[in-house]
CSV table of C-alpha atoms in Angstrom, one decimal:
chain,number,residue,atom,x,y,z
A,1,GLY,CA,6.7,-10.7,9.2
A,2,ALA,CA,7.3,-12.8,5.9
A,3,VAL,CA,10.0,-10.5,3.7
A,4,VAL,CA,9.9,-8.8,0.3
A,5,SER,CA,12.1,-7.6,-1.6
A,6,GLN,CA,12.7,-5.5,-4.4
A,7,HIS,CA,16.0,-5.3,-6.7
A,8,PRO,CA,17.1,-3.0,-7.9
A,9,SER,CA,16.3,-0.3,-5.3
A,10,ARG,CA,17.2,2.1,-7.4
A,11,VAL,CA,17.8,3.0,-11.1
A,12,ILE,CA,18.8,5.6,-13.6
A,13,CYS,CA,17.9,5.0,-17.2
A,14,LYS,CA,17.8,7.2,-20.6
A,15,SER,CA,14.5,7.9,-22.7
A,16,GLY,CA,13.9,5.2,-24.3
A,17,THR,CA,15.2,2.3,-22.9
A,18,SER,CA,13.7,-0.3,-20.9
A,19,VAL,CA,13.9,-1.8,-17.4
A,20,LYS,CA,12.9,-4.8,-15.5
A,21,ILE,CA,12.0,-4.6,-11.5
A,22,GLU,CA,12.2,-7.6,-9.7
A,23,CYS,CA,10.0,-8.5,-6.6
A,24,ARG,CA,10.0,-11.7,-5.0
A,25,SER,CA,8.8,-13.1,-2.1
A,26,LEU,CA,12.1,-14.7,0.0
A,27,ASP,CA,10.4,-17.0,2.7
A,28,PHE,CA,6.5,-18.0,1.3
A,29,GLN,CA,4.7,-18.8,-1.6
A,30,ALA,CA,2.8,-16.1,-3.4
A,31,THR,CA,-0.1,-16.9,-5.8
A,32,THR,CA,-0.9,-13.3,-6.4
A,33,MET,CA,1.3,-10.2,-6.3
A,34,PHE,CA,0.9,-6.7,-6.6
A,35,TRP,CA,2.3,-3.8,-8.7
A,36,TYR,CA,1.9,0.1,-6.8
A,37,ARG,CA,3.2,3.5,-8.1
A,38,GLN,CA,4.3,6.6,-6.2
A,39,PHE,CA,4.5,9.8,-6.6
A,40,PRO,CA,6.8,12.2,-4.7
A,41,LYS,CA,4.7,13.2,-0.9
A,42,GLN,CA,0.8,11.0,-2.7
A,43,SER,CA,-0.5,7.7,-2.1
A,44,LEU,CA,0.1,5.2,-3.5
A,45,MET,CA,-1.8,3.7,-6.6
A,46,LEU,CA,-2.2,0.4,-7.8
A,47,MET,CA,-1.3,-0.6,-11.2
A,48,ALA,CA,-2.0,-3.9,-11.9
A,49,THR,CA,-2.1,-7.5,-9.8
A,50,SER,CA,-0.1,-10.1,-10.8
A,51,ASN,CA,-1.0,-14.0,-10.7
A,52,GLU,CA,1.5,-16.5,-11.3
A,53,GLY,CA,1.1,-18.9,-14.0
A,54,SER,CA,-1.6,-16.3,-16.0
A,55,LYS,CA,-1.7,-12.6,-17.2
A,56,ALA,CA,-1.9,-10.0,-15.0
A,57,THR,CA,-5.1,-7.3,-14.4
A,58,TYR,CA,-4.2,-4.2,-14.7
A,59,GLU,CA,-6.5,-0.8,-13.3
A,60,GLN,CA,-8.0,1.7,-15.9
A,61,GLY,CA,-5.8,3.8,-17.2
A,62,VAL,CA,-2.6,1.7,-17.3
A,63,GLU,CA,-1.2,0.7,-20.2
A,64,LYS,CA,-0.4,-3.0,-20.3
A,65,ASP,CA,1.9,-3.4,-22.8
A,66,LYS,CA,3.4,-0.8,-21.2
A,67,PHE,CA,4.4,-1.6,-17.8
A,68,LEU,CA,4.4,-5.8,-18.7
A,69,ILE,CA,4.0,-7.8,-16.3
A,70,ASN,CA,5.1,-11.2,-15.2
A,71,HIS,CA,4.5,-13.9,-12.8
A,72,ALA,CA,6.5,-16.9,-13.7
A,73,SER,CA,6.7,-18.5,-10.5
A,74,LEU,CA,5.2,-18.4,-7.4
A,75,THR,CA,8.7,-16.6,-6.0
A,76,LEU,CA,8.9,-13.9,-8.6
A,77,SER,CA,6.9,-11.4,-10.3
A,78,THR,CA,8.4,-9.0,-12.3
A,79,LEU,CA,7.9,-5.2,-13.9
A,80,THR,CA,9.5,-3.9,-17.1
A,81,VAL,CA,8.4,-0.4,-18.0
A,82,THR,CA,9.3,-0.4,-21.7
A,83,SER,CA,10.6,2.4,-23.9
A,84,ALA,CA,10.4,4.2,-20.4
A,85,HIS,CA,10.1,8.2,-20.6
A,86,PRO,CA,10.7,10.7,-17.8
A,87,GLU,CA,6.8,10.9,-17.2
A,88,ASP,CA,7.7,7.3,-15.7
A,89,SER,CA,9.8,8.5,-13.0
A,90,SER,CA,8.7,7.4,-10.2
A,91,PHE,CA,9.0,5.0,-6.9
A,92,TYR,CA,7.3,1.3,-8.0
A,93,ILE,CA,6.3,-1.3,-4.7
A,94,CYS,CA,5.3,-4.6,-5.2
A,95,SER,CA,3.4,-6.6,-2.7
A,96,ALA,CA,2.9,-10.3,-2.3
A,97,GLN,CA,0.0,-11.8,-0.9
A,98,ASP,CA,0.0,-15.4,1.1
A,99,ARG,CA,-2.5,-18.0,1.2
A,100,VAL,CA,-3.9,-16.4,4.3
A,101,ASN,CA,-4.4,-13.7,2.6
A,102,GLU,CA,-2.2,-11.5,4.0
A,103,GLN,CA,-0.2,-8.7,2.0
A,104,PHE,CA,3.6,-8.0,1.9
A,105,PHE,CA,5.3,-4.8,1.0
A,106,GLY,CA,8.4,-4.6,-0.8
A,107,PRO,CA,11.0,-2.0,0.1
A,108,GLY,CA,10.4,0.1,-4.0
A,109,THR,CA,12.3,0.7,-6.5
A,110,ARG,CA,12.6,4.3,-7.5
A,111,LEU,CA,13.0,4.6,-11.1
A,112,THR,CA,14.7,7.7,-12.7
A,113,VAL,CA,14.6,8.0,-16.3
A,114,LEU,CA,16.7,11.1,-17.5
B,1,ALA,CA,-15.8,2.8,-7.1
B,2,GLN,CA,-14.4,2.7,-3.9
B,3,THR,CA,-12.9,5.9,-2.7
B,4,VAL,CA,-10.8,6.3,0.8
B,5,THR,CA,-10.8,9.8,2.0
B,6,GLN,CA,-7.8,11.3,4.5
B,7,SER,CA,-8.6,15.1,5.0
B,8,GLN,CA,-5.5,16.2,7.4
B,9,PRO,CA,-2.8,15.7,4.9
B,10,GLU,CA,-0.4,16.7,8.0
B,11,MET,CA,-0.6,16.3,12.0
B,12,SER,CA,1.8,16.7,14.7
B,13,VAL,CA,1.4,15.3,18.4
B,14,GLN,CA,4.0,15.8,21.1
B,15,GLU,CA,5.5,12.6,22.2
B,16,ALA,CA,3.9,10.6,25.0
B,17,GLU,CA,0.6,12.2,23.8
B,18,THR,CA,-2.4,10.4,22.3
B,19,VAL,CA,-3.6,11.8,17.9
B,20,THR,CA,-6.3,10.8,16.1
B,21,LEU,CA,-5.8,10.4,12.1
B,22,SER,CA,-9.0,10.5,10.4
B,23,CYS,CA,-10.2,7.9,7.6
B,24,THR,CA,-13.3,8.2,5.6
B,25,TYR,CA,-14.3,5.9,2.6
B,26,ASP,CA,-17.4,5.1,0.4
B,27,THR,CA,-18.1,1.6,-0.8
B,28,SER,CA,-21.7,-0.1,-1.0
B,29,GLU,CA,-20.1,-3.3,-0.6
B,30,ASN,CA,-20.8,-5.6,2.9
B,31,ASN,CA,-18.1,-7.6,2.8
B,32,TYR,CA,-14.6,-5.6,2.8
B,33,TYR,CA,-11.5,-4.8,5.3
B,34,LEU,CA,-10.0,-2.0,6.4
B,35,PHE,CA,-6.1,-0.9,6.6
B,36,TRP,CA,-4.2,1.5,8.8
B,37,TYR,CA,-0.1,1.2,7.2
B,38,LYS,CA,2.7,3.1,8.2
B,39,GLN,CA,4.9,4.2,5.5
B,40,PRO,CA,8.4,6.1,7.8
B,41,PRO,CA,11.4,7.8,5.6
B,42,SER,CA,12.2,4.4,4.2
B,43,ARG,CA,9.2,4.0,1.9
B,44,GLN,CA,8.7,1.0,3.4
B,45,MET,CA,5.0,0.0,3.8
B,46,ILE,CA,4.5,-1.5,7.3
B,47,LEU,CA,0.9,-2.9,8.3
B,48,VAL,CA,-0.3,-0.8,11.7
B,49,ILE,CA,-3.8,-3.0,12.1
B,50,ARG,CA,-6.7,-4.4,10.5
B,51,GLN,CA,-10.4,-4.4,10.7
B,52,GLU,CA,-12.5,-6.6,9.6
B,53,ALA,CA,-15.8,-4.7,8.3
B,54,TYR,CA,-18.4,-7.6,10.2
B,55,LYS,CA,-16.6,-7.6,13.4
B,56,GLN,CA,-18.4,-4.7,15.3
B,57,GLN,CA,-15.7,-4.4,17.7
B,58,ASN,CA,-12.9,-2.2,17.3
B,59,ALA,CA,-9.7,-3.2,16.8
B,60,THR,CA,-6.9,-2.9,18.6
B,61,GLU,CA,-2.7,-3.4,18.7
B,62,ASN,CA,-0.7,-1.9,21.1
B,63,ARG,CA,-0.7,1.8,21.8
B,64,PHE,CA,-2.8,1.7,18.3
B,65,SER,CA,-7.3,1.5,17.9
B,66,VAL,CA,-9.9,2.1,15.7
B,67,ASN,CA,-12.3,3.6,15.5
B,68,PHE,CA,-15.2,1.8,13.2
B,69,GLN,CA,-18.2,3.8,12.5
B,70,LYS,CA,-19.1,1.0,9.6
B,71,ALA,CA,-22.7,4.1,9.0
B,72,ALA,CA,-21.1,6.6,8.7
B,73,LYS,CA,-18.1,5.4,6.7
B,74,SER,CA,-15.6,6.6,9.1
B,75,PHE,CA,-12.4,5.0,10.4
B,76,SER,CA,-10.1,6.8,12.7
B,77,LEU,CA,-6.5,5.6,13.9
B,78,LYS,CA,-5.9,6.8,18.0
B,79,ILE,CA,-2.6,6.4,18.5
B,80,SER,CA,-1.8,6.4,22.2
B,81,ASP,CA,1.5,7.4,24.1
B,82,SER,CA,3.1,8.7,21.3
B,83,GLN,CA,6.8,7.6,20.6
B,84,LEU,CA,9.7,9.6,18.2
B,85,GLY,CA,9.6,6.5,15.6
B,86,ASP,CA,6.1,7.0,15.3
B,87,THR,CA,6.6,9.8,12.6
B,88,ALA,CA,5.5,8.7,9.3
B,89,MET,CA,3.1,9.0,7.0
B,90,TYR,CA,0.0,7.1,7.4
B,91,PHE,CA,-2.0,5.5,4.8
B,92,CYS,CA,-5.5,4.4,5.2
B,93,ALA,CA,-6.7,1.6,2.4
B,94,PHE,CA,-9.9,-0.8,1.5
B,95,MET,CA,-9.9,-4.1,0.8
B,96,ARG,CA,-13.2,-5.3,-1.2
B,97,GLY,CA,-13.9,-8.9,0.2
B,98,SER,CA,-14.6,-10.6,-3.4
B,99,THR,CA,-11.5,-8.9,-4.9
B,100,LEU,CA,-8.7,-10.2,-2.1
B,101,GLY,CA,-5.6,-8.2,-2.2
B,102,ARG,CA,-6.5,-5.4,-4.2
B,103,LEU,CA,-6.1,-2.4,-1.9
B,104,TYR,CA,-7.1,1.0,-2.5
B,105,PHE,CA,-5.2,3.7,-0.4
B,106,GLY,CA,-6.1,7.2,0.6
B,107,ARG,CA,-4.0,10.2,0.3
B,108,GLY,CA,-2.0,9.7,3.4
B,109,THR,CA,-1.3,12.1,6.0
B,110,GLN,CA,2.0,12.6,7.2
B,111,LEU,CA,2.8,12.6,11.6
B,112,THR,CA,5.3,14.2,12.9
B,113,VAL,CA,5.8,13.3,16.5
B,114,TRP,CA,7.5,16.2,18.6
B,115,PRO,CA,10.0,15.4,21.4
């Protein structure tokens, strides 16, 4: 199947700093990517839909100024957690959708905010 | 809003046996898709099986099969001949046909396969 990568796999940052997470589709073009958040032993919660060349669509309750999403190309979407706080610590997962609507997940990024 | 309910937080099964994981969902849509995903300890999400709502025939992928009851809004996963590598968290997920790609997940069932 298609491969989606995320970078970094783990990041630790100080409270108040911003962190950028990259999601790349390595062998296909993804017009749409999705960002999820997963708390320990819990389900995945859809945060936003990222469309190439347009603004992201955020799910209800997700702060768009807090979680900035940019989908600058057909193979790259980035999630920037701005002014991170300890409550933003979580596992962030992206997925990429190909042209036949198959969806492939990245391996996730563990964010720890001190 | 769509909701997906998995009522079994944990299940266990002995190797080579069969186990069934339950999932129910609630929607007013008629066009939708249902999925089972597996998340092993590596945290990588892996698609196990997919079912289109308009198909009456239950989907099957090798040892994995579903029992899709549209009227009851039930979508259970049966794993036959369980293997140690099946140990993982299993998530049931729903996707509306009108917003392809947006997945809504249940809370998951942790399956442990014992030797």
